[in-house]
PDB file of C-alpha atoms in Angstrom:
ATOM      1  CA  MET A   7     -50.805   5.269   4.900  1.00  0.00           C
ATOM      2  CA  LYS A   8     -49.630   6.656   8.221  1.00  0.00           C
ATOM      3  CA  LYS A   9     -48.220   3.256   9.244  1.00  0.00           C
ATOM      4  CA  THR A  10     -46.537   2.646   5.884  1.00  0.00           C
ATOM      5  CA  LEU A  11     -44.453   5.851   5.921  1.00  0.00           C
ATOM      6  CA  PRO A  12     -42.487   5.104   9.168  1.00  0.00           C
ATOM      7  CA  LEU A  13     -41.849   1.576   7.920  1.00  0.00           C
ATOM      8  CA  LEU A  14     -40.433   2.912   4.670  1.00  0.00           C
ATOM      9  CA  LEU A  15     -38.214   5.324   6.600  1.00  0.00           C
ATOM     10  CA  ILE A  16     -36.854   2.502   8.772  1.00  0.00           C
ATOM     11  CA  ILE A  17     -36.104   0.363   5.707  1.00  0.00           C
ATOM     12  CA  ALA A  18     -34.355   3.305   4.013  1.00  0.00           C
ATOM     13  CA  ALA A  19     -32.242   3.959   7.138  1.00  0.00           C
ATOM     14  CA  LEU A  20     -31.232   0.316   7.343  1.00  0.00           C
ATOM     15  CA  PHE A  21     -30.286   0.323   3.676  1.00  0.00           C
ATOM     16  CA  LEU A  22     -28.134   3.416   4.118  1.00  0.00           C
ATOM     17  CA  ASN A  23     -26.402   1.911   7.157  1.00  0.00           C
ATOM     18  CA  LEU A  24     -25.702  -1.339   5.352  1.00  0.00           C
ATOM     19  CA  ASN A  25     -24.426   0.540   2.321  1.00  0.00           C
ATOM     20  CA  ALA A  26     -22.112   2.655   4.502  1.00  0.00           C
ATOM     21  CA  PHE A  27     -20.838  -0.477   6.243  1.00  0.00           C
ATOM     22  CA  ALA A  28     -20.149  -2.138   2.890  1.00  0.00           C
ATOM     23  CA  GLN A  29     -18.043   0.847   1.825  1.00  0.00           C
ATOM     24  CA  LEU A  30     -15.720   0.653   4.835  1.00  0.00           C
ATOM     25  CA  LYS A  31     -12.149   0.241   3.655  1.00  0.00           C
ATOM     26  CA  THR A  32      -9.328  -1.453   5.481  1.00  0.00           C
ATOM     27  CA  ASN A  33      -5.509  -1.287   5.469  1.00  0.00           C
ATOM     28  CA  LEU A  34      -3.292  -4.292   6.135  1.00  0.00           C
ATOM     29  CA  VAL A  35       0.375  -4.007   7.120  1.00  0.00           C
ATOM     30  CA  PHE A  36       2.849  -6.891   6.979  1.00  0.00           C
ATOM     31  CA  PHE A  37       6.501  -6.682   8.059  1.00  0.00           C
ATOM     32  CA  THR A  38       9.312  -9.088   8.919  1.00  0.00           C
ATOM     33  CA  GLU A  39      10.902  -8.836  12.351  1.00  0.00           C
ATOM     34  CA  GLN A  40      14.396  -9.641  11.070  1.00  0.00           C
ATOM     35  CA  GLY A  41      14.181  -7.764   7.753  1.00  0.00           C
ATOM     36  CA  GLU A  42      13.613 -10.671   5.349  1.00  0.00           C
ATOM     37  CA  ARG A  43      12.230  -9.530   1.983  1.00  0.00           C
ATOM     38  CA  PHE A  44       8.976 -11.036   0.767  1.00  0.00           C
ATOM     39  CA  THR A  45       6.250 -10.868  -1.864  1.00  0.00           C
ATOM     40  CA  LEU A  46       2.654 -10.481  -0.655  1.00  0.00           C
ATOM     41  CA  ILE A  47      -0.143 -12.402  -2.401  1.00  0.00           C
ATOM     42  CA  LEU A  48      -3.807 -11.604  -1.594  1.00  0.00           C
ATOM     43  CA  ASN A  49      -6.470 -13.907  -3.016  1.00  0.00           C
ATOM     44  CA  GLY A  50      -3.938 -15.196  -5.542  1.00  0.00           C
ATOM     45  CA  ILE A  51      -2.887 -11.730  -6.783  1.00  0.00           C
ATOM     46  CA  ARG A  52       0.608 -10.347  -6.226  1.00  0.00           C
ATOM     47  CA  GLN A  53       0.460  -6.890  -4.579  1.00  0.00           C
ATOM     48  CA  ASN A  54       4.027  -5.525  -4.311  1.00  0.00           C
ATOM     49  CA  PRO A  55       6.092  -5.264  -7.546  1.00  0.00           C
ATOM     50  CA  ALA A  56       9.362  -6.307  -5.868  1.00  0.00           C
ATOM     51  CA  PRO A  57      10.197  -8.075  -2.594  1.00  0.00           C
ATOM     52  CA  GLU A  58      10.061  -5.752   0.432  1.00  0.00           C
ATOM     53  CA  THR A  59      10.474  -5.982   4.209  1.00  0.00           C
ATOM     54  CA  ASN A  60       7.400  -3.886   5.064  1.00  0.00           C
ATOM     55  CA  VAL A  61       4.249  -3.699   2.906  1.00  0.00           C
ATOM     56  CA  LYS A  62       1.020  -1.753   3.512  1.00  0.00           C
ATOM     57  CA  VAL A  63      -1.995  -2.609   1.347  1.00  0.00           C
ATOM     58  CA  THR A  64      -4.813  -0.031   1.344  1.00  0.00           C
ATOM     59  CA  ASP A  65      -8.444   0.109   0.188  1.00  0.00           C
ATOM     60  CA  LEU A  66      -9.391  -3.465   1.057  1.00  0.00           C
ATOM     61  CA  ILE A  67     -13.174  -3.881   1.079  1.00  0.00           C
ATOM     62  CA  ALA A  68     -13.713  -7.476   2.230  1.00  0.00           C
ATOM     63  CA  PRO A  69     -13.330  -8.720   5.842  1.00  0.00           C
ATOM     64  CA  THR A  70     -11.458 -11.907   4.865  1.00  0.00           C
ATOM     65  CA  TYR A  71      -8.564 -12.616   2.484  1.00  0.00           C
ATOM     66  CA  LYS A  72      -6.341 -15.540   1.572  1.00  0.00           C
ATOM     67  CA  VAL A  73      -2.771 -14.445   2.280  1.00  0.00           C
ATOM     68  CA  LYS A  74       0.433 -15.970   0.940  1.00  0.00           C
ATOM     69  CA  ILE A  75       3.911 -14.754   1.892  1.00  0.00           C
ATOM     70  CA  ILE A  76       6.733 -15.794  -0.456  1.00  0.00           C
ATOM     71  CA  PHE A  77      10.196 -15.016   0.874  1.00  0.00           C
ATOM     72  CA  ASP A  78      12.851 -13.689  -1.468  1.00  0.00           C
ATOM     73  CA  GLU A  79      15.497 -15.877   0.164  1.00  0.00           C
ATOM     74  CA  GLN A  80      15.400 -19.390  -1.212  1.00  0.00           C
ATOM     75  CA  GLY A  81      14.957 -22.147   1.342  1.00  0.00           C
ATOM     76  CA  ILE A  82      12.433 -20.334   3.560  1.00  0.00           C
ATOM     77  CA  PRO A  83       9.009 -22.017   3.254  1.00  0.00           C
ATOM     78  CA  ASP A  84       6.044 -19.929   2.082  1.00  0.00           C
ATOM     79  CA  LEU A  85       3.377 -18.902   4.571  1.00  0.00           C
ATOM     80  CA  ASP A  86      -0.303 -19.482   3.752  1.00  0.00           C
ATOM     81  CA  LYS A  87      -3.062 -18.155   5.969  1.00  0.00           C
ATOM     82  CA  THR A  88      -6.663 -16.961   5.846  1.00  0.00           C
ATOM     83  CA  LEU A  89      -7.021 -13.646   7.684  1.00  0.00           C
ATOM     84  CA  THR A  90     -10.238 -12.156   9.029  1.00  0.00           C
ATOM     85  CA  PHE A  91     -10.154  -8.647  10.499  1.00  0.00           C
ATOM     86  CA  ASN A  92     -12.383  -5.748  11.461  1.00  0.00           C
ATOM     87  CA  GLN A  93     -13.315  -3.451   8.593  1.00  0.00           C
ATOM     88  CA  GLY A  94     -12.534   0.243   8.762  1.00  0.00           C
ATOM     89  CA  THR A  95      -9.230  -0.431  10.568  1.00  0.00           C
ATOM     90  CA  GLU A  96      -5.514  -0.602   9.881  1.00  0.00           C
ATOM     91  CA  THR A  97      -4.376  -4.021  11.096  1.00  0.00           C
ATOM     92  CA  THR A  98      -0.705  -4.959  11.435  1.00  0.00           C
ATOM     93  CA  PHE A  99       0.791  -8.445  11.245  1.00  0.00           C
ATOM     94  CA  VAL A 100       4.402  -9.354  12.065  1.00  0.00           C
ATOM     95  CA  ILE A 101       6.248 -12.190  10.321  1.00  0.00           C
ATOM     96  CA  LYS A 102       8.799 -13.789  12.611  1.00  0.00           C
ATOM     97  CA  ARG A 103      10.289 -17.029  13.936  1.00  0.00           C
ATOM     98  CA  ASN A 104       8.512 -18.804  16.770  1.00  0.00           C
ATOM     99  CA  ASN A 105      10.087 -20.813  19.596  1.00  0.00           C
ATOM    100  CA  LYS A 106      10.529 -23.729  17.172  1.00  0.00           C
ATOM    101  CA  ASN A 107      12.454 -21.443  14.785  1.00  0.00           C
ATOM    102  CA  GLU A 108       9.638 -21.679  12.249  1.00  0.00           C
ATOM    103  CA  TYR A 109       8.318 -18.650  10.381  1.00  0.00           C
ATOM    104  CA  VAL A 110       4.832 -17.597  11.477  1.00  0.00           C
ATOM    105  CA  MET A 111       2.455 -14.685  10.869  1.00  0.00           C
ATOM    106  CA  ARG A 112       1.086 -13.065  14.030  1.00  0.00           C
ATOM    107  CA  TRP A 113      -1.523 -10.347  14.662  1.00  0.00           C
ATOM    108  CA  MET A 114       0.190  -7.351  16.259  1.00  0.00           C
ATOM    109  CA  ASN A 115      -2.317  -4.500  16.593  1.00  0.00           C
ATOM    110  CA  GLU A 116      -5.174  -2.595  14.959  1.00  0.00           C
ATOM    111  CA  VAL A 117      -6.382   1.000  15.034  1.00  0.00           C
ATOM    112  CA  PRO A 118      -9.336   2.784  13.417  1.00  0.00           C
ATOM    113  CA  ILE A 119      -8.248   3.726   9.917  1.00  0.00           C
ATOM    114  CA  GLU A 120      -8.670   7.440  10.613  1.00  0.00           C
ATOM    115  CA  GLN A 121      -6.042   7.099  13.368  1.00  0.00           C
ATOM    116  CA  ALA A 122      -3.536   5.259  11.167  1.00  0.00           C
ATOM    117  CA  LEU A 123      -0.072   6.802  11.101  1.00  0.00           C
ATOM    118  CA  PRO A 124       1.556   8.041   7.871  1.00  0.00           C
ATOM    119  CA  PRO A 125       3.677   5.451   6.009  1.00  0.00           C
ATOM    120  CA  ALA A 126       6.877   4.524   7.833  1.00  0.00           C
ATOM    121  CA  THR A 127      10.289   5.091   6.286  1.00  0.00           C
ATOM    122  CA  GLY A 128      11.050   2.244   3.923  1.00  0.00           C
ATOM    123  CA  GLN A 129       7.469   1.009   3.905  1.00  0.00           C
ATOM    124  CA  GLN A 130       6.022   0.000   0.523  1.00  0.00           C
ATOM    125  CA  VAL A 131       2.432   1.259   0.189  1.00  0.00           C
ATOM    126  CA  VAL A 132       0.231  -0.312  -2.492  1.00  0.00           C
ATOM    127  CA  VAL A 133      -3.472   0.040  -3.261  1.00  0.00           C
ATOM    128  CA  TYR A 134      -5.189  -3.351  -3.316  1.00  0.00           C
ATOM    129  CA  THR A 135      -5.522  -4.548  -6.872  1.00  0.00           C
ATOM    130  CA  THR A 136      -6.936  -7.529  -8.706  1.00  0.00           C
ATOM    131  CA  GLN A 137      -4.478  -6.851 -11.544  1.00  0.00           C
ATOM    132  CA  PRO A 138      -0.915  -7.794 -10.556  1.00  0.00           C
ATOM    133  CA  PRO A 139       1.841  -5.203 -11.071  1.00  0.00           C
ATOM    134  CA  ALA A 140       4.226  -5.658 -13.972  1.00  0.00           C
ATOM    135  CA  PRO A 141       7.178  -7.982 -13.319  1.00  0.00           C
ATOM    136  CA  SER A 142      10.307  -6.137 -12.315  1.00  0.00           C
ATOM    137  CA  THR A 143      14.007  -6.803 -12.605  1.00  0.00           C
ATOM    138  CA  VAL A 144      16.217  -5.900  -9.665  1.00  0.00           C
ATOM    139  CA  THR A 145      19.918  -5.195  -9.980  1.00  0.00           C
ATOM    140  CA  GLN A 146      21.968  -4.964  -6.803  1.00  0.00           C
ATOM    141  CA  THR A 147      25.452  -3.482  -7.037  1.00  0.00           C
ATOM    142  CA  THR A 148      28.087  -2.808  -4.406  1.00  0.00           C
ATOM    143  CA  THR A 149      30.842  -0.265  -4.966  1.00  0.00           C
ATOM    144  CA  THR A 150      34.561  -0.950  -5.206  1.00  0.00           C
ATOM    145  CA  TYR A 151      36.812   1.197  -3.069  1.00  0.00           C
ATOM    146  CA  THR A 152      39.608   0.940  -0.547  1.00  0.00           C
ATOM    147  CA  GLU A 153      39.829   2.767   2.748  1.00  0.00           C
ATOM    148  CA  THR A 154      42.365   2.440   5.523  1.00  0.00           C
ATOM    149  CA  TYR A 155      41.530   2.601   9.191  1.00  0.00           C
ATOM    150  CA  GLY A 156      44.612   3.444  11.178  1.00  0.00           C
ATOM    151  CA  GLU A 157      45.889   5.567  14.000  1.00  0.00           C
ATOM    152  CA  PRO A 158      45.916   9.205  12.805  1.00  0.00           C
ATOM    153  CA  GLN A 159      49.140  11.187  12.719  1.00  0.00           C
ATOM    154  CA  GLY A 160      48.680  14.096  15.114  1.00  0.00           C
ATOM    155  CA  ASN A 161      45.230  15.661  14.982  1.00  0.00           C
ATOM    156  CA  VAL A 162      42.478  15.068  12.481  1.00  0.00           C
ATOM    157  CA  SER A 163      40.951  18.435  11.572  1.00  0.00           C
ATOM    158  CA  MET A 164      37.242  18.359  10.846  1.00  0.00           C
ATOM    159  CA  GLY A 165      35.390  21.532   9.868  1.00  0.00           C
ATOM    160  CA  VAL A 166      31.657  21.598  10.409  1.00  0.00           C
ATOM    161  CA  SER A 167      29.607  24.461   8.923  1.00  0.00           C
ATOM    162  CA  ILE A 168      25.979  24.982   9.823  1.00  0.00           C
ATOM    163  CA  ASN A 169      24.064  27.661   7.930  1.00  0.00           C
ATOM    164  CA  ASP A 170      20.977  28.901   9.694  1.00  0.00           C
ATOM    165  CA  PRO A 171      18.935  31.810   8.226  1.00  0.00           C
ATOM    166  CA  GLU A 172      18.502  33.367  11.656  1.00  0.00           C
ATOM    167  CA  LEU A 173      21.466  32.208  13.762  1.00  0.00           C
ATOM    168  CA  GLY A 174      24.310  31.579  11.288  1.00  0.00           C
ATOM    169  CA  VAL A 175      26.412  29.088  13.242  1.00  0.00           C
ATOM    170  CA  ASN A 176      29.940  28.045  12.210  1.00  0.00           C
ATOM    171  CA  MET A 177      31.837  25.377  14.139  1.00  0.00           C
ATOM    172  CA  ASN A 178      35.432  24.182  13.734  1.00  0.00           C
ATOM    173  CA  ILE A 179      36.324  20.965  15.553  1.00  0.00           C
ATOM    174  CA  ASN A 180      39.787  19.391  15.943  1.00  0.00           C
ATOM    175  CA  VAL A 181      39.739  15.714  16.816  1.00  0.00           C
ATOM    176  CA  GLY A 182      42.860  13.775  17.743  1.00  0.00           C
ATOM    177  CA  GLY A 183      43.245  10.009  17.927  1.00  0.00           C
ATOM    178  CA  ALA A 184      39.574   9.341  17.274  1.00  0.00           C
ATOM    179  CA  ILE A 185      40.210   6.117  15.355  1.00  0.00           C
ATOM    180  CA  PRO A 186      41.591   3.270  17.455  1.00  0.00           C
ATOM    181  CA  SER A 187      44.993   1.801  16.655  1.00  0.00           C
ATOM    182  CA  GLY A 188      45.388  -1.713  15.334  1.00  0.00           C
ATOM    183  CA  SER A 189      42.813  -1.224  12.569  1.00  0.00           C
ATOM    184  CA  GLN A 190      43.407  -2.431   9.048  1.00  0.00           C
ATOM    185  CA  ALA A 191      42.962  -1.707   5.371  1.00  0.00           C
ATOM    186  CA  VAL A 192      39.608  -2.800   4.008  1.00  0.00           C
ATOM    187  CA  THR A 193      38.735  -3.444   0.380  1.00  0.00           C
ATOM    188  CA  THR A 194      35.308  -4.013  -1.109  1.00  0.00           C
ATOM    189  CA  GLN A 195      34.726  -5.455  -4.559  1.00  0.00           C
ATOM    190  CA  THR A 196      31.874  -4.843  -6.966  1.00  0.00           C
ATOM    191  CA  THR A 197      29.236  -7.543  -7.194  1.00  0.00           C
ATOM    192  CA  THR A 198      26.125  -7.361  -9.340  1.00  0.00           C
ATOM    193  CA  THR A 199      23.138  -9.637  -8.855  1.00  0.00           C
ATOM    194  CA  THR A 200      20.269  -9.453 -11.323  1.00  0.00           C
ATOM    195  CA  TYR A 201      17.031 -11.376 -11.122  1.00  0.00           C
ATOM    196  CA  SER A 202      13.451 -11.168 -12.272  1.00  0.00           C
ATOM    197  CA  THR A 203      11.270 -10.912  -9.189  1.00  0.00           C
ATOM    198  CA  THR A 204       8.045 -12.404 -10.519  1.00  0.00           C
ATOM    199  CA  THR A 205       6.202 -13.715 -13.512  1.00  0.00           C
ATOM    200  CA  THR A 206       2.468 -13.574 -14.127  1.00  0.00           C
ATOM    201  CA  ALA A 207       0.333 -16.159 -15.848  1.00  0.00           C
ATOM    202  CA  SER A 208      -2.095 -15.236 -18.640  1.00  0.00           C
ATOM    203  CA  ASP A 209      -5.010 -15.337 -16.211  1.00  0.00           C
ATOM    204  CA  GLY A 210      -3.383 -12.710 -13.986  1.00  0.00           C
ATOM    205  CA  TYR A 211      -2.572 -15.036 -11.088  1.00  0.00           C
ATOM    206  CA  TYR A 212       0.784 -15.405  -9.420  1.00  0.00           C
ATOM    207  CA  GLN A 213       3.479 -17.847 -10.489  1.00  0.00           C
ATOM    208  CA  GLU A 214       6.727 -18.650  -8.716  1.00  0.00           C
ATOM    209  CA  PRO A 215       9.569 -16.092  -9.102  1.00  0.00           C
ATOM    210  CA  VAL A 216      12.120 -16.695 -11.837  1.00  0.00           C
ATOM    211  CA  ARG A 217      15.586 -16.011 -10.522  1.00  0.00           C
ATOM    212  CA  GLN A 218      18.792 -16.031 -12.459  1.00  0.00           C
ATOM    213  CA  GLN A 219      21.738 -17.637 -10.702  1.00  0.00           C
ATOM    214  CA  PRO A 220      23.303 -14.781  -8.736  1.00  0.00           C
ATOM    215  CA  VAL A 221      26.942 -13.924  -9.202  1.00  0.00           C
ATOM    216  CA  PRO A 222      28.897 -15.196  -6.163  1.00  0.00           C
ATOM    217  CA  GLN A 223      29.285 -12.265  -3.822  1.00  0.00           C
ATOM    218  CA  GLN A 224      32.761 -11.210  -2.823  1.00  0.00           C
ATOM    219  CA  GLN A 225      33.489 -10.746   0.870  1.00  0.00           C
ATOM    220  CA  ALA A 226      33.307  -7.023   1.544  1.00  0.00           C
ATOM    221  CA  TYR A 227      35.448  -6.899   4.670  1.00  0.00           C
ATOM    222  CA  VAL A 228      38.544  -8.772   5.747  1.00  0.00           C
ATOM    223  CA  MET A 229      39.245  -9.173   9.462  1.00  0.00           C
ATOM    224  CA  PRO A 230      42.909 -10.050  10.094  1.00  0.00           C
ATOM    225  CA  GLY A 231      43.370 -13.389  11.826  1.00  0.00           C
ATOM    226  CA  TYR A 232      39.715 -14.401  11.475  1.00  0.00           C
ATOM    227  CA  ASN A 233      38.676 -17.264   9.205  1.00  0.00           C
ATOM    228  CA  GLY A 234      35.345 -18.192  10.779  1.00  0.00           C
ATOM    229  CA  PRO A 235      31.751 -17.792   9.559  1.00  0.00           C
ATOM    230  CA  VAL A 236      30.557 -14.357   8.453  1.00  0.00           C
ATOM    231  CA  GLY A 237      27.083 -13.106   9.316  1.00  0.00           C
ATOM    232  CA  CYS A 238      26.982  -9.751   7.484  1.00  0.00           C
ATOM    233  CA  PRO A 239      29.226  -8.051   4.909  1.00  0.00           C
ATOM    234  CA  TYR A 240      30.622  -4.851   6.408  1.00  0.00           C
ATOM    235  CA  PRO A 241      30.796  -3.916  10.111  1.00  0.00           C
ATOM    236  CA  MET A 242      30.172  -0.429  11.432  1.00  0.00           C
ATOM    237  CA  HIS A 243      33.088   2.005  11.299  1.00  0.00           C
ATOM    238  CA  PRO A 244      34.717   2.417  14.763  1.00  0.00           C
ATOM    239  CA  SER A 245      34.052   6.165  14.992  1.00  0.00           C
ATOM    240  CA  GLU A 246      30.406   5.716  13.981  1.00  0.00           C
ATOM    241  CA  PHE A 247      30.035   2.956  16.554  1.00  0.00           C
ATOM    242  CA  GLN A 248      31.344   5.204  19.320  1.00  0.00           C
ATOM    243  CA  GLU A 249      28.693   7.806  18.433  1.00  0.00           C
ATOM    244  CA  VAL A 250      25.981   5.140  18.619  1.00  0.00           C
ATOM    245  CA  LYS A 251      27.320   3.868  21.921  1.00  0.00           C
ATOM    246  CA  ARG A 252      27.265   7.354  23.430  1.00  0.00           C
ATOM    247  CA  SER A 253      23.689   7.835  22.241  1.00  0.00           C
ATOM    248  CA  ILE A 254      22.560   4.600  23.920  1.00  0.00           C
ATOM    249  CA  GLU A 255      24.510   5.349  27.090  1.00  0.00           C
ATOM    250  CA  SER A 256      22.904   8.781  27.424  1.00  0.00           C
ATOM    251  CA  LYS A 257      19.492   7.249  28.177  1.00  0.00           C
ATOM    252  CA  SER A 258      18.513   6.628  31.794  1.00  0.00           C
ATOM    253  CA  PHE A 259      16.452   3.438  31.510  1.00  0.00           C
ATOM    254  CA  ASP A 260      17.341   0.003  30.186  1.00  0.00           C
ATOM    255  CA  ASP A 261      14.098  -0.260  28.201  1.00  0.00           C
ATOM    256  CA  THR A 262      14.873   2.934  26.281  1.00  0.00           C
ATOM    257  CA  ARG A 263      18.478   1.889  25.743  1.00  0.00           C
ATOM    258  CA  LEU A 264      17.370  -1.498  24.425  1.00  0.00           C
ATOM    259  CA  THR A 265      14.913   0.082  21.977  1.00  0.00           C
ATOM    260  CA  ILE A 266      17.593   2.391  20.547  1.00  0.00           C
ATOM    261  CA  ALA A 267      20.158  -0.425  20.422  1.00  0.00           C
ATOM    262  CA  LYS A 268      17.823  -2.679  18.441  1.00  0.00           C
ATOM    263  CA  GLN A 269      16.984   0.133  16.028  1.00  0.00           C
ATOM    264  CA  VAL A 270      20.680   0.658  15.301  1.00  0.00           C
ATOM    265  CA  ILE A 271      21.508  -3.044  15.098  1.00  0.00           C
ATOM    266  CA  ALA A 272      18.648  -3.794  12.693  1.00  0.00           C
ATOM    267  CA  SER A 273      20.127  -1.490  10.029  1.00  0.00           C
ATOM    268  CA  ASN A 274      23.849  -2.147  10.567  1.00  0.00           C
ATOM    269  CA  CYS A 275      26.490  -4.837  10.810  1.00  0.00           C
ATOM    270  CA  LEU A 276      28.523  -5.158  14.020  1.00  0.00           C
ATOM    271  CA  LEU A 277      31.600  -6.973  15.260  1.00  0.00           C
ATOM    272  CA  SER A 278      31.236  -9.350  18.220  1.00  0.00           C
ATOM    273  CA  ALA A 279      33.392  -6.984  20.289  1.00  0.00           C
ATOM    274  CA  GLN A 280      31.004  -4.112  19.494  1.00  0.00           C
ATOM    275  CA  VAL A 281      27.981  -6.187  20.526  1.00  0.00           C
ATOM    276  CA  LYS A 282      29.707  -6.947  23.821  1.00  0.00           C
ATOM    277  CA  GLU A 283      30.390  -3.246  24.443  1.00  0.00           C
ATOM    278  CA  ILE A 284      26.692  -2.474  23.987  1.00  0.00           C
ATOM    279  CA  MET A 285      25.698  -5.360  26.275  1.00  0.00           C
ATOM    280  CA  LEU A 286      27.839  -3.943  29.070  1.00  0.00           C
ATOM    281  CA  LEU A 287      25.789  -0.720  28.979  1.00  0.00           C
ATOM    282  CA  PHE A 288      22.859  -2.653  30.469  1.00  0.00           C
ATOM    283  CA  THR A 289      22.368  -3.462  34.144  1.00  0.00           C
ATOM    284  CA  PHE A 290      20.147  -6.526  34.017  1.00  0.00           C
ATOM    285  CA  GLU A 291      21.193  -9.981  32.865  1.00  0.00           C
ATOM    286  CA  ASP A 292      17.909 -10.628  31.017  1.00  0.00           C
ATOM    287  CA  THR A 293      18.336  -7.456  28.970  1.00  0.00           C
ATOM    288  CA  ARG A 294      21.903  -8.394  28.033  1.00  0.00           C
ATOM    289  CA  LEU A 295      20.714 -11.826  26.941  1.00  0.00           C
ATOM    290  CA  ASP A 296      17.875 -10.327  24.896  1.00  0.00           C
ATOM    291  CA  LEU A 297      20.308  -8.009  23.112  1.00  0.00           C
ATOM    292  CA  ALA A 298      22.833 -10.799  22.459  1.00  0.00           C
ATOM    293  CA  LYS A 299      20.146 -12.941  20.807  1.00  0.00           C
ATOM    294  CA  TYR A 300      18.836 -10.071  18.705  1.00  0.00           C
ATOM    295  CA  ALA A 301      22.293  -8.947  17.524  1.00  0.00           C
ATOM    296  CA  TYR A 302      23.492 -12.405  16.441  1.00  0.00           C
ATOM    297  CA  GLY A 303      21.855 -12.119  13.018  1.00  0.00           C
ATOM    298  CA  TYR A 304      23.572  -8.753  12.460  1.00  0.00           C
ATOM    299  CA  THR A 305      27.111  -9.722  13.492  1.00  0.00           C
ATOM    300  CA  TYR A 306      30.075 -10.079  11.136  1.00  0.00           C
ATOM    301  CA  ASP A 307      32.388 -12.456  13.039  1.00  0.00           C
ATOM    302  CA  THR A 308      29.824 -14.863  14.460  1.00  0.00           C
ATOM    303  CA  GLY A 309      32.606 -17.336  15.162  1.00  0.00           C
ATOM    304  CA  ASN A 310      33.788 -14.983  17.913  1.00  0.00           C
ATOM    305  CA  TYR A 311      30.386 -14.787  19.575  1.00  0.00           C
ATOM    306  CA  TYR A 312      31.586 -16.971  22.437  1.00  0.00           C
ATOM    307  CA  LYS A 313      33.510 -13.927  23.713  1.00  0.00           C
ATOM    308  CA  LEU A 314      30.181 -12.413  24.778  1.00  0.00           C
ATOM    309  CA  ASN A 315      29.961 -15.010  27.550  1.00  0.00           C
ATOM    310  CA  ASP A 316      32.165 -12.805  29.732  1.00  0.00           C
ATOM    311  CA  ALA A 317      29.324 -10.268  29.877  1.00  0.00           C
ATOM    312  CA  PHE A 318      27.058 -12.726  31.715  1.00  0.00           C
ATOM    313  CA  THR A 319      26.979 -13.501  35.423  1.00  0.00           C
ATOM    314  CA  PHE A 320      24.996 -16.735  35.288  1.00  0.00           C
ATOM    315  CA  GLU A 321      25.818 -19.983  33.501  1.00  0.00           C
ATOM    316  CA  SER A 322      22.152 -20.348  32.555  1.00  0.00           C
ATOM    317  CA  SER A 323      22.394 -17.226  30.352  1.00  0.00           C
ATOM    318  CA  ILE A 324      25.405 -18.652  28.527  1.00  0.00           C
ATOM    319  CA  GLU A 325      23.576 -21.926  27.957  1.00  0.00           C
ATOM    320  CA  GLU A 326      20.439 -20.153  26.702  1.00  0.00           C
ATOM    321  CA  LEU A 327      22.420 -18.037  24.239  1.00  0.00           C
ATOM    322  CA  ASP A 328      24.278 -21.127  22.990  1.00  0.00           C
ATOM    323  CA  GLU A 329      20.968 -22.929  22.475  1.00  0.00           C
ATOM    324  CA  TYR A 330      19.607 -19.948  20.536  1.00  0.00           C
ATOM    325  CA  ILE A 331      22.695 -19.795  18.289  1.00  0.00           C
ATOM    326  CA  ASN A 332      22.516 -23.537  17.556  1.00  0.00           C
ATOM    327  CA  GLY A 333      18.906 -23.162  16.440  1.00  0.00           C
ATOM    328  CA  PHE A 334      19.432 -19.939  14.503  1.00  0.00           C
ATOM    329  CA  ARG A 335      18.682 -20.119  10.783  1.00  0.00           C
ATOM    330  CA  ARG A 336      19.606 -17.339   8.389  1.00  0.00           C
TER     331      ARG A 336
END
């Protein structure tokens, strides 16, 4: 009897440990480096209701899943991969183009789940489900308005009021000539695109998205004298760009400047001339080249991108940028 009791205790401890291990839950995060929207499929079940650029799936209990990434943009091949990861962690995967300009899924990092950060801005968080979410219909609409960028007459008066319960600050700022001359009137036109993001078969498994033919999108910005290819719809306003440029320039190190520049570029549309101005804030040739490559996909007048060559010292940098542009696929 004395020998049996310790044995029973050991078996009970092992059972409890195994049971605790089995209950470990895992988070998976998937995001696209260039902001392409996608639908995430785990073990044949759609997880996010509508295409997103950053998706976190929580409460996963198995160490291995079949993953399928279906891009919202037609023409980009799906990604299929079997992922195995450590349980009890939050593991992040980035979806990007490799050196052959092909889309790939790459492990980025993992942390214990108790150290996982709160959801990022714009991140879609879903609890893992074996029942797909209801199909959704997405309507995208742009607004029609006209605004004129021109040289101001005299001073532009701008009143800024800041109400603080303790300090009570009131500022009045007069700005003159803040908008550069030679700008032009810009008109945007309303465009509505409606499509059904997904359909679900009777057995609950994913089927290909059903998209209605989108209404041809009107060009949102007209650049006088430019008839070349357009990479994004509406470039940053000149005054807003100057604020961004000052923010980047205020940092002491190229690495910090590059991080801020990429953050701004990823959520905006720039002119080639604006990209060049940012490049000239950097000291090293490699950093300028890195920025030029990154900004190409967020530039309005891509046909003018050759003008960035003046920002390089070495012919090899010009050749490398040209090679990148020739292989770039939107």
